[in-house]
Amino acid sequence: MEMRTVVAKAAAAEERAEYTVVGKRLARVDGKEKVAGKVKFVDDLHFPGMLYGKILRSPRAHAKIVMIDTTAAQKLDGVKAVISGKDLPSVKYATPREAGDRTPLSTDKVRFVGDAVAAVAAVDEETAEKAVALIKVKYEPLPVVLDPEEAMKPGAPQIHSHVKNNILHEVHWNFGDVEKGFRESDYVFEDRLSTTAQPHMCLETHGCVGLWEPDGRVILWTSSQSPHFRRTDLAKTLGIPLGLVSIKKATIGGAFGSKYELYPDHHLVSLFLSKKTGRPVKMILSREEEFYCTTTRHAAIFELKTGVKKDGTIVARQVRAILDKGAYASQGIFVLGSVAWRFTLPYRVNHVKFDGYLVYTNKASAGAFEGFGSPQVTYAIECQMDIIAEKLGIDPVDLRLKNATRARDIAPGGTQPVSCGLSECIEKVAEAIGWREKKRTKIPGRGLGIACTYFECGARGFVGDTDMSTAFVQVDESGVARIWCGGSDLGTGFDTVMSQIVAEALGLKLENVRITTTDTDITPFDTGIWASRGTMMNGNAVKAAAEDARKTLLAAAAEILYTQTSEVVLRDGYASVRGAGEKKVPLSDVAAYSYFTKATPILGKGFYDPDSHVLDDRGNSTPPGYCPTYLFAAEALEVHVDKETGEFKVLEVAAAHDCGTAINPTLVEGQIEGGVARGLGMATNEGLRYDASGKCINATFTDHKMFTAQDMPMMKPIIADVVDPKGPFGAKGGSQMSLVNAPPALSNAIYDAVRVRIKELPITPEKILEELGAR
Amino acid sequence: MEMRTVVAKAAAAEERAEYTVVGKRLARVDGKEKVAGKVKFVDDLHFPGMLYGKILRSPRAHAKIVMIDTTAAQKLDGVKAVISGKDLPSVKYATPREAGDRTPLSTDKVRFVGDAVAAVAAVDEETAEKAVALIKVKYEPLPVVLDPEEAMKPGAPQIHSHVKNNILHEVHWNFGDVEKGFRESDYVFEDRLSTTAQPHMCLETHGCVGLWEPDGRVILWTSSQSPHFRRTDLAKTLGIPLGLVSIKKATIGGAFGSKYELYPDHHLVSLFLSKKTGRPVKMILSREEEFYCTTTRHAAIFELKTGVKKDGTIVARQVRAILDKGAYASQGIFVLGSVAWRFTLPYRVNHVKFDGYLVYTNKASAGAFEGFGSPQVTYAIECQMDIIAEKLGIDPVDLRLKNATRARDIAPGGTQPVSCGLSECIEKVAEAIGWREKKRTKIPGRGLGIACTYFECGARGFVGDTDMSTAFVQVDESGVARIWCGGSDLGTGFDTVMSQIVAEALGLKLENVRITTTDTDITPFDTGIWASRGTMMNGNAVKAAAEDARKTLLAAAAEILYTQTSEVVLRDGYASVRGAGEKKVPLSDVAAYSYFTKATPILGKGFYDPDSHVLDDRGNSTPPGYCPTYLFAAEALEVHVDKETGEFKVLEVAAAHDCGTAINPTLVEGQIEGGVARGLGMATNEGLRYDASGKCINATFTDHKMFTAQDMPMMKPIIADVVDPKGPFGAKGGSQMSLVNAPPALSNAIYDAVRVRIKELPITPEKILEELGAR
């Protein structure tokens, strides 16, 4: 460790020891309410006169719509509106909106089984369902294409008329000179690896209540990760002024990226039904719809070519990536960009060439999903890392340590982490899983695997040259702080983290902080919760607002304590004079003094916009790159494989996160463990399957096994000892990465156990057995 | 007019001419929603599992409670809780809380017909009413006292045990030397005048939904004028931390002072019923309960002695005032203080002696009511002013002009208006009603009357040494401003006025401003809407917050326009360079540039606390006194009296207000006209009447005629040309005073018409006929 790092760590440790709220394992601020069932999810919302909407969905994967007859549906008692595509103005949506290719209801043709064709609003759900069943649609079948490589071929069925060969988007990046890199390499490895279309399976299905007032005002209640951005989307998509649009966040019952964007088929349809009826319209997707109609992870195919020196140094990397878009753009363009970024980190490499293709198929759209392209890429890279390690005779841990990015390294394109605990994470998971010892005393059928990744902390440029969060803070007359913050708690503990940061900044106890989160009518601007940006961006914003309010609190305390503001310590609910902590005044008294004697309210405002830079079309930027800092993680696991059956069991997972200071270690550990579950699910069972006609054949929890608590291995969550210089109290963000690492770690462990390399997810006993049998 | 006033007026006129939003007759921001029936009053609120509460009220005015049997009520299907006083902790409430004398439910005895004895929560209103009827109470009657002068006598029935002779509170103030003043006077006038107990008759009856969560959190939805202050009251009354209490304002369907304080009999009872049942409990008072159980204006008796010089100069004033408190303190102590203040303004007088008594009787409690003691005092003073004028042979208009307070005069106790348009108001109403001409050419049966008054603009010291308002403002990325403000719109147009101030301060169009008003969870601290403080205190607070946000807007505009911020003009939705208005940029573009190019949000915070001073117990303060400034008004009216029947008809009213700059003249005129209606109602029909047992005999709209639109005379509302140096854009506040002036103006006009002087309100044809007959 460098001397300056040692000194910085010692200083940080001393500062951390002073914290009374940050770094503590405190209970979630929303825990009691959630356990008591008192929070309101979208489906808990009820409004006078509210109607219920249902959608008629296409049974065909690709077909022209010849005729829609809604007569019988219209006549049903209790039906208030029936609409089809021809009743709606021509609006198309995607993220970014410029790529808009999806109408709320299909007009000319349907593009996947589940495409929305018509919709009904009725006085209750049952009536709406009956009415939907009465709508008659005549289709003219079109040829179906489900495989993206087939879809790219000339002559394949064309799903959208505005693109050629079904290629929605391409990315071609080139850093250094990859051909030169390969020439300078001792070995060049070429592998083809692929991943599947994992569904989000949030316990709360998607839904909303839409209200479009006759005076033009539009209100959408939904469990959005990003209400302020979606407000902009909604206004621009509908062509109405932003000031007329409100998005009100209900409690979110799982998001994982799927609740980042607007869904034309319920968000927009509910609004159009509301416009027609003049009443609020609730639409809640059924579990089956949730499976086959909402977005999935992009299934991906990588042709990965890597040049290395004999000593393991990675010299060059070339990638051809194909992402299966499904029927509509969703956020695919951003996901393809994210995929491209991911070949330049977390390992040092100078020459990188990337060619990526986003290809339409007649399946459900893929969209944002925890990891945002990273699980797919990391599966490819980390599996190949072990192939390289074996060939070179280097231990996988050592190969990774050798190439691991360090703080202040500048990666191709300009990405520069200001803090980096990757090597620490690798060492700690190796130690926790007993890597060195188990490698020496190998037990038959058991194997060890490791994988590493990095993640963004925000991402500049999604809308404009910013990655901003804003906040207001008030300390009331009883010394209770309230936060107004535009970030959404996805269930990750965001509200708790914000509250802890404000409590620490003001010297309050956590119980004396309240938080109001996103309703675009009552919380200030924020770009939303995605790319692990919450703790860094919102955290710094609420900290800045708290520090602004703190000035008033300090001034009042200084008067009461007969001292200078610079000598006042605010800590644990009290104000005292530095070095004389025994004489302390409750902050409730300080606040009351400020309001009622000094006649000064305690108000703060603040914002944070990082020093990051927008990437250009070629992936170039200047340090620190598109994020202010970056997150790192390593994960090691042990598996047992039964050679007779191919069945395997993950025995133990050690997952280490460099998330900077853990504002609440328990919450970080929760994120780590949850991520491992989703990652092992992705690796083994989770993925939509389609028959030849394009119908999803496992759109239920019976047919689609989810990785649950009872499947979980022993967990050793680890938090690296890193303090980020830009983060609030040194924090960066702690999520997404343990998911990303799990599939390759498992794949590598299975190889270690039985020398079977699964290059195509999912990893199944059948595939293992087949490989074993083939020998 | 003084030269400096002339210069200031010219400057102000020039500035006003520049305004694009302030001073304009713009439609109310809540108008469309109200007309469309979309706003939510308390009774429109519904929550899952909500219960309905009803109260059993005493049929006796004064009695011991011997026994309460709730057995039958408890057994009724659908009843979830039945409580009586003995089930509740010992809490007592009043404003100020130190005077607390009212329990949510009576324990030992009842003190007026309507006192709350027991309460029920049931699944619907009908069941709750049935259950209430099943509760058996045994009373032991006590002697009843209804007249405050009787109640003060030794030996009268004692209503509360903690005071002597039923005198809850006394005020004795003495400025100058009143005896010396009388000696120096040429004439001394002594009159006894009295006023009645006017009910508020809000179209929305009182009500609330109370929720007391098992974890201690308390939420009260109610149409409160002062949610933040009532939150404090509620927390202290219930003995729980302030941070656990929220008050959420529903739309207010009329307030007039009656919705300033907590009502133990529904606010607290709903919470105790909620605590017992674990469910939200709605309580809405019936119209009959609204009449006989909620607070009224204090009926008052004045013995007024005034010494004047021959030329009309007022030299000294001595008052003995008795206020009929009814059964409980409510806000009576503050009202008595307000009554005391009112003998020092709006006329110059050096020697003032005041002795006031607040006396319990067995009637409904009196509380805050538009004018807050002023209508009673003004009736006494202004009737006597005409008695003086007649004796001295001076025209009533001239007598008032001679004594009228002027800007910067310091009244006894230290009260100093920094702006004063009283003389202008007197002259303008005289002109508008045709005073001089009609006095010359008198038509038989017709009469003219005039009256003047002043009003507070806020009042320091209700809680602590402050009179503060606070605000946040955000301009969003589309250039739409949002205000977070703790003030409540009572129906007066407060939200519109705040929005106009912010629009003007930011150069926005009014349609691009939104306002979020009081919910103690989402708006910052405010002391509430009372004492005509909204425009001055909240207006200055939102203006300060807007000006804070404006700095960011100016910086962005300066970059776009390649100029200095000091050269940027923000006006009417555009930014331009001073003197080059043709090149202008929409503020929506400026805002988007700030957010997405400069990465700077547009946030503001602000507060206002005036330079006023708390009065001491003897009524003394230092200038400007307990308010930063004061409001003035004059009102003249013409009446026709039928000598045969005593019937009279108000033909025309000219009412002028010095409210400083009228932010929205239409709203000020609405206040003036509404006030005249209430004032003429108070003068003629409105007042509760009791039989000898203490039962209110006119507790319905059939028996109690309200003065309505069809009773209204021709109106000439006038706004004086005054710019207050402290107010936002020169505004002070515009309400309450036209009510205050109407009863004495009518009384004086009737005297002018038929030489009948009614010293005891109400003025009725019967009384006039009796006087005419007696001659």
XYZ file of C-alpha atoms in Angstrom, chain B residues 158-609:
452
model
C -69.462 28.693 39.711
C -68.764 27.119 36.335
C -65.086 26.261 36.830
C -63.415 25.628 40.179
C -60.057 27.174 39.221
C -61.316 30.788 38.921
C -63.220 33.135 41.236
C -66.525 34.734 40.276
C -66.269 33.080 36.858
C -63.627 35.632 35.821
C -61.182 33.694 33.672
C -58.937 36.623 32.893
C -58.584 40.360 33.457
C -56.611 42.978 31.565
C -55.832 46.373 33.088
C -53.916 48.776 30.906
C -53.228 52.433 31.544
C -51.533 54.796 29.118
C -51.005 58.436 30.021
C -53.316 59.842 32.719
C -56.929 59.352 31.815
C -58.239 61.417 34.759
C -56.073 64.359 33.709
C -57.360 63.826 30.175
C -60.957 64.067 31.251
C -60.175 67.224 33.266
C -58.658 68.790 30.146
C -61.622 67.821 27.963
C -64.449 70.152 27.080
C -66.936 67.320 26.941
C -67.003 63.825 28.373
C -69.281 61.213 26.836
C -70.370 58.019 28.589
C -72.145 55.227 26.779
C -72.908 51.581 27.315
C -72.926 49.497 24.131
C -73.138 45.790 23.518
C -72.763 43.166 20.803
C -73.904 39.570 20.237
C -72.533 36.044 19.905
C -72.328 35.669 16.129
C -71.757 32.087 14.936
C -69.227 31.419 12.168
C -71.547 29.402 9.964
C -68.780 28.124 7.697
C -70.333 26.219 4.823
C -68.007 23.367 5.763
C -68.839 22.171 9.253
C -65.930 21.307 11.520
C -64.409 17.895 11.201
C -61.304 15.811 11.046
C -59.867 12.373 10.552
C -57.660 11.266 13.411
C -55.154 8.439 13.302
C -53.108 7.371 16.304
C -50.791 4.572 15.237
C -49.742 1.851 17.686
C -46.122 3.014 17.264
C -47.079 6.409 18.675
C -47.340 8.374 15.463
C -50.307 10.762 15.354
C -51.823 12.156 12.154
C -54.685 14.620 12.048
C -56.322 15.615 8.769
C -58.317 18.772 9.290
C -59.077 22.115 7.680
C -56.729 24.029 9.945
C -55.751 27.683 9.611
C -52.568 26.930 11.476
C -51.322 23.359 11.086
C -47.790 23.931 12.398
C -48.954 25.627 15.603
C -51.683 23.073 16.161
C -49.079 20.351 15.694
C -47.186 21.824 18.637
C -50.409 22.105 20.644
C -51.343 18.543 19.853
C -47.940 17.141 20.785
C -47.815 19.050 24.067
C -51.428 18.335 24.945
C -50.983 14.614 24.337
C -47.514 14.588 25.888
C -45.789 13.044 22.874
C -42.757 14.237 20.894
C -43.500 16.797 18.204
C -41.669 14.665 15.663
C -44.388 12.014 15.928
C -47.194 14.407 15.063
C -48.409 15.462 11.620
C -51.237 17.785 10.717
C -52.411 17.588 7.150
C -54.599 20.377 5.881
C -57.603 19.519 3.781
C -59.181 22.229 1.638
C -60.821 24.740 3.952
C -64.500 25.426 3.418
C -64.579 28.615 5.433
C -62.663 29.375 8.596
C -63.041 32.978 9.829
C -60.990 32.176 12.912
C -63.014 29.130 13.884
C -60.448 26.754 12.424
C -57.454 28.260 14.159
C -57.473 26.175 17.304
C -57.916 22.529 18.285
C -61.358 21.387 19.311
C -61.066 18.873 22.129
C -64.520 17.511 21.247
C -63.587 16.295 17.784
C -59.863 16.678 17.118
C -58.830 15.026 20.358
C -61.791 12.650 20.617
C -61.140 11.309 17.094
C -57.558 10.588 18.094
C -58.516 8.833 21.319
C -61.072 6.751 19.410
C -58.364 5.936 16.868
C -55.940 4.954 19.601
C -58.531 2.594 21.025
C -59.512 1.034 17.694
C -56.225 1.212 15.799
C -58.111 2.694 12.847
C -58.554 6.173 11.397
C -61.654 7.858 12.773
C -63.560 10.539 10.916
C -65.697 13.004 12.846
C -67.751 15.585 11.002
C -70.015 17.838 13.033
C -73.620 18.153 11.946
C -74.966 21.580 10.999
C -76.837 21.746 14.292
C -73.683 20.884 16.253
C -71.841 23.499 14.220
C -74.310 26.102 15.510
C -74.555 25.206 19.165
C -71.240 23.491 19.940
C -68.498 25.342 18.050
C -67.101 28.717 18.988
C -68.848 32.035 18.381
C -67.815 35.641 18.439
C -67.538 36.899 22.050
C -70.637 38.850 22.984
C -69.332 42.018 24.634
C -70.457 44.896 26.841
C -68.571 48.182 26.884
C -68.884 51.104 29.227
C -67.042 53.706 27.212
C -66.101 57.144 28.500
C -64.459 59.573 26.075
C -63.213 63.101 26.660
C -62.989 65.527 23.720
C -62.126 69.127 23.047
C -64.703 71.454 21.494
C -62.904 71.174 18.175
C -63.366 67.412 18.230
C -59.887 66.408 19.362
C -60.081 63.160 21.315
C -58.222 63.579 24.592
C -58.932 60.564 26.760
C -60.685 57.261 26.763
C -61.703 54.928 29.556
C -63.268 51.548 29.006
C -64.781 48.808 31.085
C -65.208 45.752 28.894
C -66.901 42.478 29.695
C -66.537 39.581 27.263
C -68.918 36.659 27.480
C -66.614 33.664 27.402
C -69.195 30.927 27.345
C -68.216 27.649 28.970
C -64.544 27.341 28.006
C -61.475 29.522 27.494
C -60.842 28.788 23.806
C -58.803 31.808 22.624
C -60.579 34.277 24.872
C -57.443 35.497 26.624
C -55.947 36.583 23.305
C -59.261 38.123 22.213
C -59.428 40.191 25.405
C -55.873 41.409 24.707
C -56.916 42.299 21.185
C -59.925 44.208 22.539
C -57.610 46.185 24.812
C -55.243 47.161 21.953
C -58.104 48.590 19.970
C -58.743 51.723 22.010
C -55.389 53.271 21.017
C -55.930 53.249 17.248
C -57.096 54.257 14.579
C -57.576 57.664 16.245
C -54.883 59.614 17.994
C -55.459 59.665 21.736
C -52.904 60.060 24.508
C -54.746 58.948 27.634
C -56.268 55.491 27.624
C -57.402 53.315 30.506
C -58.730 49.845 29.899
C -60.244 47.352 32.312
C -61.400 44.140 30.736
C -62.989 40.970 32.086
C -63.396 37.596 30.474
C -66.313 35.863 32.141
C -67.510 32.279 31.974
C -71.203 31.578 31.336
C -73.120 28.358 30.610
C -73.155 28.846 26.848
C -71.102 27.681 23.895
C -67.520 28.962 24.069
C -66.603 32.103 22.233
C -63.350 32.048 20.284
C -61.523 33.652 17.397
C -63.757 35.228 14.761
C -62.868 37.495 11.847
C -61.967 40.784 13.449
C -60.804 39.114 16.689
C -62.503 41.524 19.120
C -62.399 44.461 16.770
C -66.041 44.399 15.578
C -67.228 44.637 19.179
C -64.857 47.486 20.114
C -65.401 49.320 16.855
C -69.156 49.174 17.334
C -68.745 50.950 20.656
C -66.184 53.508 19.533
C -67.725 54.372 16.190
C -71.287 54.739 17.499
C -69.964 57.039 20.186
C -67.964 58.982 17.586
C -71.271 59.957 15.958
C -72.811 60.829 19.305
C -69.822 63.137 19.847
C -70.037 64.595 16.351
C -73.697 65.466 16.789
C -73.117 67.109 20.159
C -70.161 69.106 18.816
C -71.911 69.982 15.567
C -69.090 68.510 13.523
C -69.713 66.342 10.462
C -68.914 62.690 11.263
C -66.500 62.544 8.331
C -64.666 65.645 9.528
C -64.484 64.395 13.104
C -62.836 61.221 11.897
C -60.442 63.004 9.547
C -59.450 65.329 12.387
C -58.452 62.437 14.668
C -57.236 59.928 12.082
C -53.849 58.363 12.706
C -51.161 59.162 10.145
C -48.126 57.206 9.020
C -45.350 57.241 11.629
C -47.608 58.475 14.459
C -46.775 56.556 17.610
C -49.851 55.420 19.491
C -49.973 54.682 23.234
C -48.029 51.500 24.000
C -45.652 52.083 21.081
C -47.753 51.067 18.107
C -46.460 52.803 14.977
C -47.846 52.333 11.481
C -45.114 52.773 8.887
C -47.781 53.355 6.262
C -51.294 54.646 6.809
C -54.004 55.376 4.292
C -56.798 56.027 6.813
C -57.514 59.632 5.795
C -57.467 58.598 2.145
C -59.929 55.814 2.929
C -62.265 58.228 4.751
C -62.152 60.731 1.912
C -62.691 58.101 -0.726
C -65.680 56.428 0.882
C -67.268 59.828 1.573
C -66.816 60.707 -2.058
C -68.019 57.353 -3.332
C -71.197 57.407 -1.246
C -71.828 61.082 -2.140
C -71.564 62.132 1.499
C -71.275 65.922 1.181
C -73.955 66.230 -1.451
C -76.420 63.873 0.199
C -75.957 65.683 3.519
C -76.989 68.867 1.752
C -79.992 67.400 -0.066
C -81.356 65.020 2.511
C -84.064 62.555 1.393
C -86.546 61.685 4.159
C -86.048 58.209 5.601
C -82.564 57.953 4.218
C -79.423 58.171 6.310
C -75.672 58.037 5.932
C -73.233 56.395 8.314
C -69.507 56.023 8.422
C -67.061 54.016 10.517
C -63.309 53.503 10.595
C -61.019 50.856 11.929
C -57.504 49.520 11.790
C -56.211 45.986 11.885
C -53.126 44.057 12.799
C -50.723 42.711 10.239
C -49.579 39.682 12.212
C -48.974 39.783 15.955
C -45.713 38.934 17.606
C -45.625 36.753 20.646
C -48.335 34.107 20.252
C -45.610 31.499 20.620
C -42.174 32.829 21.456
C -40.551 36.022 20.273
C -41.406 35.512 16.622
C -44.027 35.991 13.925
C -42.215 33.932 11.317
C -43.001 32.384 7.980
C -40.690 30.192 5.904
C -40.648 28.867 2.367
C -38.829 26.818 -0.211
C -39.048 27.529 -3.930
C -37.847 25.410 -6.839
C -37.861 26.401 -10.470
C -37.936 23.124 -12.356
C -36.189 22.216 -15.583
C -39.119 23.542 -17.628
C -39.205 26.891 -15.858
C -42.169 26.093 -13.630
C -41.825 27.317 -10.056
C -43.059 25.374 -7.079
C -43.640 26.950 -3.682
C -43.563 25.040 -0.420
C -45.266 27.295 2.091
C -46.716 26.678 5.533
C -49.653 29.073 5.166
C -53.201 27.873 4.601
C -55.615 29.255 2.034
C -58.793 29.850 4.035
C -60.663 30.532 0.823
C -59.351 34.092 0.688
C -57.055 33.521 -2.292
C -53.856 33.097 -0.272
C -52.460 30.465 -2.671
C -53.072 32.845 -5.577
C -51.419 35.761 -3.794
C -48.345 33.680 -2.917
C -48.157 32.445 -6.506
C -48.417 35.990 -7.876
C -45.636 37.192 -5.592
C -43.348 34.352 -6.671
C -44.252 34.804 -10.336
C -43.405 38.511 -10.126
C -40.179 37.872 -8.211
C -39.014 35.350 -10.816
C -40.431 37.020 -13.915
C -42.701 34.054 -14.594
C -46.264 33.946 -15.808
C -48.726 32.992 -13.076
C -49.688 29.816 -14.946
C -46.130 28.616 -14.412
C -46.253 28.681 -10.638
C -47.527 25.860 -8.447
C -48.033 25.945 -4.714
C -47.987 23.248 -2.066
C -49.581 24.402 1.133
C -49.709 23.157 4.562
C -49.031 19.629 5.516
C -46.604 19.636 8.417
C -44.853 16.706 6.720
C -44.220 18.511 3.450
C -44.215 22.258 4.046
C -41.775 24.145 6.229
C -42.621 25.963 9.446
C -45.232 28.680 9.647
C -47.304 30.134 12.452
C -50.474 30.007 10.387
C -53.029 32.288 8.837
C -54.567 34.683 11.326
C -54.313 38.401 12.148
C -54.145 39.239 8.415
C -50.541 38.048 8.427
C -50.555 35.861 5.296
C -49.677 38.399 2.614
C -47.038 40.156 4.728
C -45.310 37.237 6.468
C -45.772 34.368 4.048
C -45.574 36.782 1.137
C -42.205 38.075 2.255
C -41.026 34.509 2.959
C -41.949 33.158 -0.476
C -40.510 36.312 -2.047
C -37.228 35.743 -0.209
C -37.136 32.112 -1.337
C -37.949 33.146 -4.911
C -35.224 35.784 -4.840
C -32.781 33.136 -3.623
C -33.744 30.919 -6.581
C -33.675 33.948 -8.870
C -29.912 34.274 -8.361
C -29.390 30.934 -10.106
C -31.847 31.813 -12.851
C -30.068 35.143 -13.430
C -26.675 33.442 -13.620
C -27.916 31.048 -16.302
C -29.653 33.816 -18.226
C -26.536 35.998 -18.098
C -24.516 33.200 -19.706
C -27.062 32.690 -22.451
C -27.373 36.424 -23.102
C -23.618 37.114 -22.820
C -24.091 39.771 -20.154
C -23.746 40.440 -16.415
C -26.417 39.149 -14.036
C -27.058 42.748 -12.987
C -28.116 43.532 -16.557
C -30.585 40.661 -16.867
C -34.302 41.413 -16.735
C -36.664 38.536 -15.917
C -40.168 39.467 -16.938
C -43.326 37.831 -18.173
C -41.710 34.470 -18.848
C -38.593 35.763 -20.590
C -35.051 36.849 -19.809
C -33.604 39.807 -21.660
C -30.828 42.355 -21.338
C -31.856 45.617 -19.721
C -32.702 48.112 -22.420
C -32.695 45.472 -25.149
C -35.962 43.721 -24.466
C -36.546 42.614 -28.026
C -33.860 39.911 -27.759
C -35.446 37.615 -25.237
C -35.021 34.000 -24.158
C -37.914 31.990 -22.690
C -37.314 31.193 -19.014
C -38.096 27.553 -19.823
C -34.916 27.546 -21.928
C -32.976 29.353 -19.204
C -34.087 26.767 -16.646
C -33.212 23.842 -18.915
C -29.809 25.421 -19.548
C -29.189 25.739 -15.823
C -30.125 22.121 -15.120
C -28.700 20.371 -18.139
C -25.764 22.506 -19.247
C -24.650 24.274 -16.083
C -25.715 21.274 -13.962
C -27.136 23.666 -11.391
C -30.622 23.254 -9.966
C -32.714 26.335 -9.236
C -33.522 26.121 -5.545
C -34.401 28.812 -3.055
C -35.120 29.049 0.636
C -36.357 32.030 2.531
C -38.072 33.286 5.623
C -39.459 36.479 7.069
C -39.663 37.566 10.637
